[in-house]
JSON list of C-alpha atoms in Angstrom, two decimals:
[
{"chain": "A", "resi": 143, "resn": "UNK", "atom": "CA", "xyz": [97.03, 97.78, 114.28]},
{"chain": "A", "resi": 144, "resn": "UNK", "atom": "CA", "xyz": [95.49, 96.42, 117.43]},
{"chain": "A", "resi": 145, "resn": "UNK", "atom": "CA", "xyz": [91.75, 97.00, 117.58]},
{"chain": "A", "resi": 146, "resn": "UNK", "atom": "CA", "xyz": [91.33, 98.25, 114.01]},
{"chain": "A", "resi": 147, "resn": "UNK", "atom": "CA", "xyz": [90.69, 96.01, 111.06]},
{"chain": "A", "resi": 148, "resn": "UNK", "atom": "CA", "xyz": [90.08, 96.79, 107.42]},
{"chain": "A", "resi": 149, "resn": "UNK", "atom": "CA", "xyz": [88.38, 94.72, 104.77]},
{"chain": "A", "resi": 150, "resn": "UNK", "atom": "CA", "xyz": [89.14, 93.72, 102.18]},
{"chain": "A", "resi": 151, "resn": "UNK", "atom": "CA", "xyz": [92.93, 93.89, 102.46]},
{"chain": "A", "resi": 152, "resn": "UNK", "atom": "CA", "xyz": [93.37, 93.71, 98.71]},
{"chain": "A", "resi": 153, "resn": "UNK", "atom": "CA", "xyz": [90.97, 94.44, 95.89]},
{"chain": "A", "resi": 154, "resn": "UNK", "atom": "CA", "xyz": [91.21, 94.68, 92.13]},
{"chain": "A", "resi": 155, "resn": "UNK", "atom": "CA", "xyz": [88.30, 96.25, 90.31]},
{"chain": "A", "resi": 156, "resn": "UNK", "atom": "CA", "xyz": [87.44, 97.82, 87.00]},
{"chain": "A", "resi": 157, "resn": "UNK", "atom": "CA", "xyz": [86.89, 101.45, 86.13]},
{"chain": "A", "resi": 158, "resn": "UNK", "atom": "CA", "xyz": [83.31, 102.54, 86.69]},
{"chain": "A", "resi": 159, "resn": "UNK", "atom": "CA", "xyz": [82.39, 99.95, 89.30]},
{"chain": "A", "resi": 160, "resn": "UNK", "atom": "CA", "xyz": [81.35, 100.88, 92.85]},
{"chain": "A", "resi": 161, "resn": "UNK", "atom": "CA", "xyz": [83.67, 99.86, 95.67]},
{"chain": "A", "resi": 162, "resn": "UNK", "atom": "CA", "xyz": [83.14, 99.91, 99.43]},
{"chain": "A", "resi": 163, "resn": "UNK", "atom": "CA", "xyz": [85.94, 99.59, 101.95]},
{"chain": "A", "resi": 164, "resn": "UNK", "atom": "CA", "xyz": [85.18, 98.80, 105.56]},
{"chain": "A", "resi": 165, "resn": "UNK", "atom": "CA", "xyz": [86.92, 99.87, 108.73]},
{"chain": "A", "resi": 166, "resn": "UNK", "atom": "CA", "xyz": [86.03, 98.25, 112.03]},
{"chain": "A", "resi": 167, "resn": "UNK", "atom": "CA", "xyz": [87.36, 99.27, 115.43]},
{"chain": "A", "resi": 168, "resn": "UNK", "atom": "CA", "xyz": [86.79, 97.70, 118.82]},
{"chain": "A", "resi": 169, "resn": "UNK", "atom": "CA", "xyz": [88.23, 100.56, 120.89]},
{"chain": "A", "resi": 170, "resn": "UNK", "atom": "CA", "xyz": [84.97, 102.55, 121.12]},
{"chain": "A", "resi": 171, "resn": "UNK", "atom": "CA", "xyz": [86.84, 105.52, 119.65]},
{"chain": "A", "resi": 172, "resn": "UNK", "atom": "CA", "xyz": [84.68, 108.47, 118.71]},
{"chain": "A", "resi": 173, "resn": "UNK", "atom": "CA", "xyz": [86.82, 109.77, 115.85]},
{"chain": "A", "resi": 174, "resn": "UNK", "atom": "CA", "xyz": [87.58, 107.83, 112.70]},
{"chain": "A", "resi": 175, "resn": "UNK", "atom": "CA", "xyz": [89.48, 108.73, 109.54]},
{"chain": "A", "resi": 176, "resn": "UNK", "atom": "CA", "xyz": [90.10, 107.55, 106.00]},
{"chain": "A", "resi": 177, "resn": "UNK", "atom": "CA", "xyz": [93.42, 108.33, 104.33]},
{"chain": "A", "resi": 178, "resn": "UNK", "atom": "CA", "xyz": [95.04, 107.40, 101.08]},
{"chain": "A", "resi": 179, "resn": "UNK", "atom": "CA", "xyz": [98.77, 106.85, 100.63]},
{"chain": "A", "resi": 180, "resn": "UNK", "atom": "CA", "xyz": [100.44, 107.28, 97.27]},
{"chain": "A", "resi": 181, "resn": "UNK", "atom": "CA", "xyz": [104.10, 107.31, 96.21]},
{"chain": "A", "resi": 182, "resn": "UNK", "atom": "CA", "xyz": [105.58, 110.78, 96.50]},
{"chain": "A", "resi": 183, "resn": "UNK", "atom": "CA", "xyz": [102.78, 111.96, 98.77]},
{"chain": "A", "resi": 184, "resn": "UNK", "atom": "CA", "xyz": [102.27, 111.83, 102.46]},
{"chain": "A", "resi": 185, "resn": "UNK", "atom": "CA", "xyz": [99.07, 110.34, 103.75]},
{"chain": "A", "resi": 186, "resn": "UNK", "atom": "CA", "xyz": [96.16, 112.52, 102.71]},
{"chain": "A", "resi": 187, "resn": "UNK", "atom": "CA", "xyz": [92.85, 112.77, 104.52]},
{"chain": "A", "resi": 188, "resn": "UNK", "atom": "CA", "xyz": [89.79, 111.78, 102.51]},
{"chain": "A", "resi": 189, "resn": "UNK", "atom": "CA", "xyz": [86.98, 112.01, 105.07]},
{"chain": "A", "resi": 190, "resn": "UNK", "atom": "CA", "xyz": [86.64, 111.81, 108.80]},
{"chain": "A", "resi": 191, "resn": "UNK", "atom": "CA", "xyz": [83.92, 111.21, 111.35]},
{"chain": "A", "resi": 192, "resn": "UNK", "atom": "CA", "xyz": [83.48, 112.76, 114.78]},
{"chain": "A", "resi": 193, "resn": "UNK", "atom": "CA", "xyz": [80.58, 110.57, 115.81]},
{"chain": "A", "resi": 194, "resn": "UNK", "atom": "CA", "xyz": [77.82, 108.35, 114.53]},
{"chain": "A", "resi": 195, "resn": "UNK", "atom": "CA", "xyz": [76.33, 109.96, 111.42]},
{"chain": "A", "resi": 196, "resn": "UNK", "atom": "CA", "xyz": [78.67, 112.95, 111.79]},
{"chain": "A", "resi": 197, "resn": "UNK", "atom": "CA", "xyz": [81.20, 113.18, 108.98]},
{"chain": "A", "resi": 198, "resn": "UNK", "atom": "CA", "xyz": [83.21, 115.85, 107.21]},
{"chain": "A", "resi": 199, "resn": "UNK", "atom": "CA", "xyz": [85.41, 116.17, 104.15]},
{"chain": "A", "resi": 200, "resn": "UNK", "atom": "CA", "xyz": [89.18, 116.06, 104.08]},
{"chain": "A", "resi": 201, "resn": "UNK", "atom": "CA", "xyz": [91.55, 117.48, 101.50]},
{"chain": "A", "resi": 202, "resn": "UNK", "atom": "CA", "xyz": [90.97, 114.82, 98.80]},
{"chain": "A", "resi": 203, "resn": "UNK", "atom": "CA", "xyz": [87.28, 113.97, 99.16]},
{"chain": "A", "resi": 204, "resn": "UNK", "atom": "CA", "xyz": [86.19, 114.24, 95.51]},
{"chain": "A", "resi": 205, "resn": "UNK", "atom": "CA", "xyz": [84.89, 110.90, 94.24]},
{"chain": "A", "resi": 206, "resn": "UNK", "atom": "CA", "xyz": [84.50, 109.44, 97.73]},
{"chain": "A", "resi": 207, "resn": "UNK", "atom": "CA", "xyz": [81.64, 109.20, 100.21]},
{"chain": "A", "resi": 208, "resn": "UNK", "atom": "CA", "xyz": [81.51, 107.80, 103.73]},
{"chain": "A", "resi": 209, "resn": "UNK", "atom": "CA", "xyz": [78.97, 106.54, 106.19]},
{"chain": "A", "resi": 210, "resn": "UNK", "atom": "CA", "xyz": [79.02, 105.80, 109.88]},
{"chain": "A", "resi": 211, "resn": "UNK", "atom": "CA", "xyz": [75.91, 104.16, 111.28]},
{"chain": "A", "resi": 212, "resn": "UNK", "atom": "CA", "xyz": [77.65, 102.59, 114.29]},
{"chain": "A", "resi": 213, "resn": "UNK", "atom": "CA", "xyz": [80.56, 103.72, 116.45]},
{"chain": "A", "resi": 214, "resn": "UNK", "atom": "CA", "xyz": [82.67, 100.75, 115.41]},
{"chain": "A", "resi": 215, "resn": "UNK", "atom": "CA", "xyz": [82.21, 100.92, 111.63]},
{"chain": "A", "resi": 216, "resn": "UNK", "atom": "CA", "xyz": [83.28, 103.53, 109.10]},
{"chain": "A", "resi": 217, "resn": "UNK", "atom": "CA", "xyz": [82.67, 102.80, 105.42]},
{"chain": "A", "resi": 218, "resn": "UNK", "atom": "CA", "xyz": [84.39, 104.42, 102.46]},
{"chain": "A", "resi": 219, "resn": "UNK", "atom": "CA", "xyz": [82.62, 104.22, 99.09]},
{"chain": "A", "resi": 220, "resn": "UNK", "atom": "CA", "xyz": [83.93, 104.94, 95.65]},
{"chain": "A", "resi": 221, "resn": "UNK", "atom": "CA", "xyz": [80.72, 105.39, 93.68]},
{"chain": "A", "resi": 222, "resn": "UNK", "atom": "CA", "xyz": [82.42, 104.89, 90.32]},
{"chain": "A", "resi": 223, "resn": "UNK", "atom": "CA", "xyz": [86.04, 103.89, 90.65]},
{"chain": "A", "resi": 224, "resn": "UNK", "atom": "CA", "xyz": [88.67, 105.53, 88.46]},
{"chain": "A", "resi": 225, "resn": "UNK", "atom": "CA", "xyz": [92.30, 104.60, 87.84]},
{"chain": "A", "resi": 226, "resn": "UNK", "atom": "CA", "xyz": [93.41, 107.67, 89.82]},
{"chain": "A", "resi": 227, "resn": "UNK", "atom": "CA", "xyz": [91.88, 106.05, 92.89]},
{"chain": "A", "resi": 228, "resn": "UNK", "atom": "CA", "xyz": [94.37, 103.19, 92.76]},
{"chain": "A", "resi": 229, "resn": "UNK", "atom": "CA", "xyz": [96.06, 103.58, 96.12]},
{"chain": "A", "resi": 230, "resn": "UNK", "atom": "CA", "xyz": [96.57, 102.15, 99.57]},
{"chain": "A", "resi": 231, "resn": "UNK", "atom": "CA", "xyz": [93.78, 103.22, 101.91]},
{"chain": "A", "resi": 232, "resn": "UNK", "atom": "CA", "xyz": [94.25, 103.50, 105.65]},
{"chain": "A", "resi": 233, "resn": "UNK", "atom": "CA", "xyz": [91.66, 103.85, 108.32]},
{"chain": "A", "resi": 234, "resn": "UNK", "atom": "CA", "xyz": [92.52, 105.40, 111.68]},
{"chain": "A", "resi": 235, "resn": "UNK", "atom": "CA", "xyz": [90.72, 106.13, 114.91]},
{"chain": "A", "resi": 236, "resn": "UNK", "atom": "CA", "xyz": [91.33, 108.06, 118.12]},
{"chain": "A", "resi": 237, "resn": "UNK", "atom": "CA", "xyz": [89.54, 108.60, 121.41]},
{"chain": "A", "resi": 238, "resn": "UNK", "atom": "CA", "xyz": [88.05, 112.02, 122.21]},
{"chain": "A", "resi": 239, "resn": "UNK", "atom": "CA", "xyz": [89.49, 114.58, 124.55]},
{"chain": "A", "resi": 240, "resn": "UNK", "atom": "CA", "xyz": [92.26, 117.13, 124.60]},
{"chain": "A", "resi": 241, "resn": "UNK", "atom": "CA", "xyz": [94.78, 114.72, 126.13]},
{"chain": "A", "resi": 242, "resn": "UNK", "atom": "CA", "xyz": [94.43, 112.31, 123.27]},
{"chain": "A", "resi": 243, "resn": "UNK", "atom": "CA", "xyz": [95.70, 114.91, 120.82]},
{"chain": "A", "resi": 244, "resn": "UNK", "atom": "CA", "xyz": [98.74, 112.82, 120.19]},
{"chain": "A", "resi": 245, "resn": "UNK", "atom": "CA", "xyz": [97.46, 109.50, 119.02]},
{"chain": "A", "resi": 246, "resn": "UNK", "atom": "CA", "xyz": [95.75, 108.19, 115.95]},
{"chain": "A", "resi": 247, "resn": "UNK", "atom": "CA", "xyz": [95.73, 104.41, 115.66]},
{"chain": "A", "resi": 248, "resn": "UNK", "atom": "CA", "xyz": [95.96, 103.08, 112.13]},
{"chain": "A", "resi": 249, "resn": "UNK", "atom": "CA", "xyz": [94.56, 99.95, 110.56]},
{"chain": "A", "resi": 250, "resn": "UNK", "atom": "CA", "xyz": [96.63, 97.62, 108.35]},
{"chain": "A", "resi": 251, "resn": "UNK", "atom": "CA", "xyz": [95.52, 99.21, 105.07]},
{"chain": "A", "resi": 252, "resn": "UNK", "atom": "CA", "xyz": [93.64, 98.14, 101.93]},
{"chain": "A", "resi": 253, "resn": "UNK", "atom": "CA", "xyz": [95.45, 98.00, 98.62]},
{"chain": "A", "resi": 254, "resn": "UNK", "atom": "CA", "xyz": [93.01, 98.95, 95.86]},
{"chain": "A", "resi": 255, "resn": "UNK", "atom": "CA", "xyz": [93.81, 98.60, 92.18]},
{"chain": "A", "resi": 256, "resn": "UNK", "atom": "CA", "xyz": [91.45, 100.07, 89.59]},
{"chain": "A", "resi": 257, "resn": "UNK", "atom": "CA", "xyz": [92.07, 98.73, 86.08]},
{"chain": "B", "resi": 196, "resn": "UNK", "atom": "CA", "xyz": [100.23, 125.88, 102.32]},
{"chain": "B", "resi": 197, "resn": "UNK", "atom": "CA", "xyz": [101.24, 123.62, 105.20]},
{"chain": "B", "resi": 198, "resn": "UNK", "atom": "CA", "xyz": [104.17, 121.39, 104.29]},
{"chain": "B", "resi": 199, "resn": "UNK", "atom": "CA", "xyz": [106.37, 118.78, 105.92]},
{"chain": "B", "resi": 200, "resn": "UNK", "atom": "CA", "xyz": [109.64, 117.85, 104.24]},
{"chain": "B", "resi": 201, "resn": "UNK", "atom": "CA", "xyz": [111.81, 114.94, 105.27]},
{"chain": "B", "resi": 202, "resn": "UNK", "atom": "CA", "xyz": [115.36, 114.03, 104.45]},
{"chain": "B", "resi": 203, "resn": "UNK", "atom": "CA", "xyz": [116.93, 111.89, 103.33]},
{"chain": "B", "resi": 204, "resn": "UNK", "atom": "CA", "xyz": [114.34, 110.08, 101.20]},
{"chain": "B", "resi": 205, "resn": "UNK", "atom": "CA", "xyz": [116.15, 106.83, 101.82]},
{"chain": "B", "resi": 206, "resn": "UNK", "atom": "CA", "xyz": [119.02, 105.64, 103.96]},
{"chain": "B", "resi": 207, "resn": "UNK", "atom": "CA", "xyz": [120.97, 102.41, 104.24]},
{"chain": "B", "resi": 208, "resn": "UNK", "atom": "CA", "xyz": [123.12, 101.72, 107.32]},
{"chain": "B", "resi": 209, "resn": "UNK", "atom": "CA", "xyz": [124.86, 98.77, 108.92]},
{"chain": "B", "resi": 210, "resn": "UNK", "atom": "CA", "xyz": [123.25, 97.01, 111.84]},
{"chain": "B", "resi": 211, "resn": "UNK", "atom": "CA", "xyz": [124.43, 98.49, 115.12]},
{"chain": "B", "resi": 212, "resn": "UNK", "atom": "CA", "xyz": [125.13, 101.95, 113.72]},
{"chain": "B", "resi": 213, "resn": "UNK", "atom": "CA", "xyz": [123.29, 105.13, 114.67]},
{"chain": "B", "resi": 214, "resn": "UNK", "atom": "CA", "xyz": [121.39, 107.39, 112.30]},
{"chain": "B", "resi": 215, "resn": "UNK", "atom": "CA", "xyz": [119.46, 110.65, 112.29]},
{"chain": "B", "resi": 216, "resn": "UNK", "atom": "CA", "xyz": [116.45, 111.52, 110.18]},
{"chain": "B", "resi": 217, "resn": "UNK", "atom": "CA", "xyz": [115.40, 115.10, 109.54]},
{"chain": "B", "resi": 218, "resn": "UNK", "atom": "CA", "xyz": [112.05, 116.86, 109.31]},
{"chain": "B", "resi": 219, "resn": "UNK", "atom": "CA", "xyz": [111.38, 120.50, 108.40]},
{"chain": "B", "resi": 220, "resn": "UNK", "atom": "CA", "xyz": [107.89, 121.91, 108.53]},
{"chain": "B", "resi": 221, "resn": "UNK", "atom": "CA", "xyz": [105.92, 124.99, 107.66]},
{"chain": "B", "resi": 222, "resn": "UNK", "atom": "CA", "xyz": [102.68, 124.39, 109.52]},
{"chain": "B", "resi": 223, "resn": "UNK", "atom": "CA", "xyz": [100.74, 127.10, 111.25]},
{"chain": "B", "resi": 224, "resn": "UNK", "atom": "CA", "xyz": [99.44, 127.26, 113.85]},
{"chain": "B", "resi": 225, "resn": "UNK", "atom": "CA", "xyz": [101.58, 124.54, 115.36]},
{"chain": "B", "resi": 226, "resn": "UNK", "atom": "CA", "xyz": [100.09, 122.12, 117.87]},
{"chain": "B", "resi": 227, "resn": "UNK", "atom": "CA", "xyz": [102.33, 119.07, 118.01]},
{"chain": "B", "resi": 228, "resn": "UNK", "atom": "CA", "xyz": [104.75, 116.96, 116.00]},
{"chain": "B", "resi": 229, "resn": "UNK", "atom": "CA", "xyz": [104.90, 113.22, 115.95]},
{"chain": "B", "resi": 230, "resn": "UNK", "atom": "CA", "xyz": [107.04, 110.55, 114.39]},
{"chain": "B", "resi": 231, "resn": "UNK", "atom": "CA", "xyz": [105.49, 107.37, 113.07]},
{"chain": "B", "resi": 232, "resn": "UNK", "atom": "CA", "xyz": [107.12, 104.11, 112.03]},
{"chain": "B", "resi": 233, "resn": "UNK", "atom": "CA", "xyz": [105.55, 102.25, 109.13]},
{"chain": "B", "resi": 234, "resn": "UNK", "atom": "CA", "xyz": [106.64, 98.71, 108.38]},
{"chain": "B", "resi": 235, "resn": "UNK", "atom": "CA", "xyz": [106.13, 97.45, 104.85]},
{"chain": "B", "resi": 236, "resn": "UNK", "atom": "CA", "xyz": [102.49, 96.46, 104.32]},
{"chain": "B", "resi": 237, "resn": "UNK", "atom": "CA", "xyz": [101.39, 97.80, 107.70]},
{"chain": "B", "resi": 238, "resn": "UNK", "atom": "CA", "xyz": [99.81, 100.95, 109.06]},
{"chain": "B", "resi": 239, "resn": "UNK", "atom": "CA", "xyz": [101.86, 103.67, 110.76]},
{"chain": "B", "resi": 240, "resn": "UNK", "atom": "CA", "xyz": [102.57, 103.30, 114.47]},
{"chain": "B", "resi": 241, "resn": "UNK", "atom": "CA", "xyz": [103.30, 106.28, 116.70]},
{"chain": "B", "resi": 242, "resn": "UNK", "atom": "CA", "xyz": [106.81, 106.56, 118.15]},
{"chain": "B", "resi": 243, "resn": "UNK", "atom": "CA", "xyz": [106.87, 109.97, 119.82]},
{"chain": "B", "resi": 244, "resn": "UNK", "atom": "CA", "xyz": [104.77, 113.10, 120.10]},
{"chain": "B", "resi": 245, "resn": "UNK", "atom": "CA", "xyz": [106.01, 116.55, 121.13]},
{"chain": "B", "resi": 246, "resn": "UNK", "atom": "CA", "xyz": [104.28, 119.87, 121.74]},
{"chain": "B", "resi": 247, "resn": "UNK", "atom": "CA", "xyz": [105.98, 123.23, 121.24]},
{"chain": "B", "resi": 248, "resn": "UNK", "atom": "CA", "xyz": [107.16, 123.22, 124.87]},
{"chain": "B", "resi": 249, "resn": "UNK", "atom": "CA", "xyz": [109.01, 119.92, 124.53]},
{"chain": "B", "resi": 250, "resn": "UNK", "atom": "CA", "xyz": [112.37, 119.79, 122.78]},
{"chain": "B", "resi": 251, "resn": "UNK", "atom": "CA", "xyz": [113.26, 116.15, 123.25]},
{"chain": "B", "resi": 252, "resn": "UNK", "atom": "CA", "xyz": [111.46, 112.90, 123.84]},
{"chain": "B", "resi": 253, "resn": "UNK", "atom": "CA", "xyz": [112.68, 109.32, 123.90]},
{"chain": "B", "resi": 254, "resn": "UNK", "atom": "CA", "xyz": [111.09, 105.96, 123.25]},
{"chain": "B", "resi": 255, "resn": "UNK", "atom": "CA", "xyz": [113.66, 103.24, 123.82]},
{"chain": "B", "resi": 256, "resn": "UNK", "atom": "CA", "xyz": [116.36, 103.59, 121.17]},
{"chain": "B", "resi": 257, "resn": "UNK", "atom": "CA", "xyz": [114.41, 106.36, 119.43]},
{"chain": "B", "resi": 258, "resn": "UNK", "atom": "CA", "xyz": [114.99, 109.98, 120.45]},
{"chain": "B", "resi": 259, "resn": "UNK", "atom": "CA", "xyz": [113.14, 112.84, 118.81]},
{"chain": "B", "resi": 260, "resn": "UNK", "atom": "CA", "xyz": [114.11, 116.49, 119.08]},
{"chain": "B", "resi": 261, "resn": "UNK", "atom": "CA", "xyz": [112.11, 119.57, 118.23]},
{"chain": "B", "resi": 262, "resn": "UNK", "atom": "CA", "xyz": [113.22, 123.15, 117.60]},
{"chain": "B", "resi": 263, "resn": "UNK", "atom": "CA", "xyz": [109.99, 125.11, 117.31]},
{"chain": "B", "resi": 264, "resn": "UNK", "atom": "CA", "xyz": [111.87, 128.30, 116.49]},
{"chain": "B", "resi": 265, "resn": "UNK", "atom": "CA", "xyz": [113.53, 126.90, 113.38]},
{"chain": "B", "resi": 266, "resn": "UNK", "atom": "CA", "xyz": [110.65, 124.48, 112.71]},
{"chain": "B", "resi": 267, "resn": "UNK", "atom": "CA", "xyz": [112.91, 121.47, 112.58]},
{"chain": "B", "resi": 268, "resn": "UNK", "atom": "CA", "xyz": [112.74, 118.05, 114.13]},
{"chain": "B", "resi": 269, "resn": "UNK", "atom": "CA", "xyz": [115.01, 115.04, 114.06]},
{"chain": "B", "resi": 270, "resn": "UNK", "atom": "CA", "xyz": [114.66, 111.39, 114.94]},
{"chain": "B", "resi": 271, "resn": "UNK", "atom": "CA", "xyz": [117.80, 109.68, 116.19]},
{"chain": "B", "resi": 272, "resn": "UNK", "atom": "CA", "xyz": [118.01, 105.90, 116.22]},
{"chain": "B", "resi": 273, "resn": "UNK", "atom": "CA", "xyz": [120.69, 104.37, 118.40]},
{"chain": "B", "resi": 274, "resn": "UNK", "atom": "CA", "xyz": [122.30, 100.98, 117.88]},
{"chain": "B", "resi": 275, "resn": "UNK", "atom": "CA", "xyz": [120.12, 100.10, 114.92]},
{"chain": "B", "resi": 276, "resn": "UNK", "atom": "CA", "xyz": [118.56, 96.67, 114.57]},
{"chain": "B", "resi": 277, "resn": "UNK", "atom": "CA", "xyz": [117.26, 94.82, 111.52]},
{"chain": "B", "resi": 278, "resn": "UNK", "atom": "CA", "xyz": [113.73, 95.40, 112.81]},
{"chain": "B", "resi": 279, "resn": "UNK", "atom": "CA", "xyz": [114.26, 99.14, 112.46]},
{"chain": "B", "resi": 280, "resn": "UNK", "atom": "CA", "xyz": [114.01, 98.74, 108.67]},
{"chain": "B", "resi": 281, "resn": "UNK", "atom": "CA", "xyz": [110.87, 100.72, 107.86]},
{"chain": "B", "resi": 282, "resn": "UNK", "atom": "CA", "xyz": [109.60, 104.09, 106.69]},
{"chain": "B", "resi": 283, "resn": "UNK", "atom": "CA", "xyz": [109.65, 106.88, 109.26]},
{"chain": "B", "resi": 284, "resn": "UNK", "atom": "CA", "xyz": [107.03, 109.55, 108.82]},
{"chain": "B", "resi": 285, "resn": "UNK", "atom": "CA", "xyz": [107.02, 113.02, 110.37]},
{"chain": "B", "resi": 286, "resn": "UNK", "atom": "CA", "xyz": [103.55, 114.41, 111.01]},
{"chain": "B", "resi": 287, "resn": "UNK", "atom": "CA", "xyz": [102.62, 117.89, 112.20]},
{"chain": "B", "resi": 288, "resn": "UNK", "atom": "CA", "xyz": [99.27, 118.81, 113.71]},
{"chain": "B", "resi": 289, "resn": "UNK", "atom": "CA", "xyz": [97.86, 122.29, 113.25]},
{"chain": "B", "resi": 290, "resn": "UNK", "atom": "CA", "xyz": [95.16, 121.94, 115.87]},
{"chain": "B", "resi": 291, "resn": "UNK", "atom": "CA", "xyz": [94.42, 120.04, 119.03]},
{"chain": "B", "resi": 292, "resn": "UNK", "atom": "CA", "xyz": [91.62, 118.15, 117.36]},
{"chain": "B", "resi": 293, "resn": "UNK", "atom": "CA", "xyz": [94.00, 116.24, 115.12]},
{"chain": "B", "resi": 294, "resn": "UNK", "atom": "CA", "xyz": [91.88, 116.92, 112.07]},
{"chain": "B", "resi": 295, "resn": "UNK", "atom": "CA", "xyz": [94.53, 119.02, 110.42]},
{"chain": "B", "resi": 296, "resn": "UNK", "atom": "CA", "xyz": [97.50, 116.68, 110.15]},
{"chain": "B", "resi": 297, "resn": "UNK", "atom": "CA", "xyz": [100.19, 117.26, 107.54]},
{"chain": "B", "resi": 298, "resn": "UNK", "atom": "CA", "xyz": [102.22, 114.16, 106.72]},
{"chain": "B", "resi": 299, "resn": "UNK", "atom": "CA", "xyz": [105.71, 114.04, 105.34]},
{"chain": "B", "resi": 300, "resn": "UNK", "atom": "CA", "xyz": [106.53, 111.55, 102.59]},
{"chain": "B", "resi": 301, "resn": "UNK", "atom": "CA", "xyz": [108.79, 109.60, 104.90]},
{"chain": "B", "resi": 302, "resn": "UNK", "atom": "CA", "xyz": [112.36, 108.35, 105.03]},
{"chain": "B", "resi": 303, "resn": "UNK", "atom": "CA", "xyz": [112.86, 104.77, 103.96]},
{"chain": "B", "resi": 304, "resn": "UNK", "atom": "CA", "xyz": [115.45, 103.22, 106.31]},
{"chain": "B", "resi": 305, "resn": "UNK", "atom": "CA", "xyz": [117.14, 99.93, 105.50]},
{"chain": "B", "resi": 306, "resn": "UNK", "atom": "CA", "xyz": [119.35, 98.18, 108.02]},
{"chain": "B", "resi": 307, "resn": "UNK", "atom": "CA", "xyz": [121.79, 95.66, 106.58]},
{"chain": "B", "resi": 308, "resn": "UNK", "atom": "CA", "xyz": [123.57, 92.97, 108.61]}
]
């Protein structure tokens, strides 16, 4: 978890409300990722970023948007939270370059409950 | 569809014993395979990474093997310790950019004294 923090760590919200999760890294990594982890599923990629203001969709992007205005911060927004978005959300980052193919560094996670 | 399957889903062993976790994958094209350890309430931490040309790699008491022909990998833990209690996740990358990772659902390992 070193160098990557997530906030908040826990959040309970109601259906229909907007929610923003924050990921902050101090490693100056170019690439950042948002995943969700649910029972019975492996981690699934929501969105990722390959630089400031450069983002792309992952396999489960519906209902989520992201923004990256600074290298160190990657925000995940649920515009109108639904119960199906109850999950544990992980942020990850990695440095650029072919020889870093093997390492994504994960944050501690945010447990989100949508009632 | 790319898939990673792990077995067993859960495992309980006595402290000091050895164990082996299995991972089968159908990911193409294959770039590399890694094993992560995830403690309860924490993010995954990388243990080992192997490309198709590597068939074994060690990290302390953890030894991973890879058979790219049969698309199988295993993680062997020697002389288990209580701190080894965690979920172990097999992850396969389909490209060098790491954007196409397929995660297994993990094996939940519990070490009892």
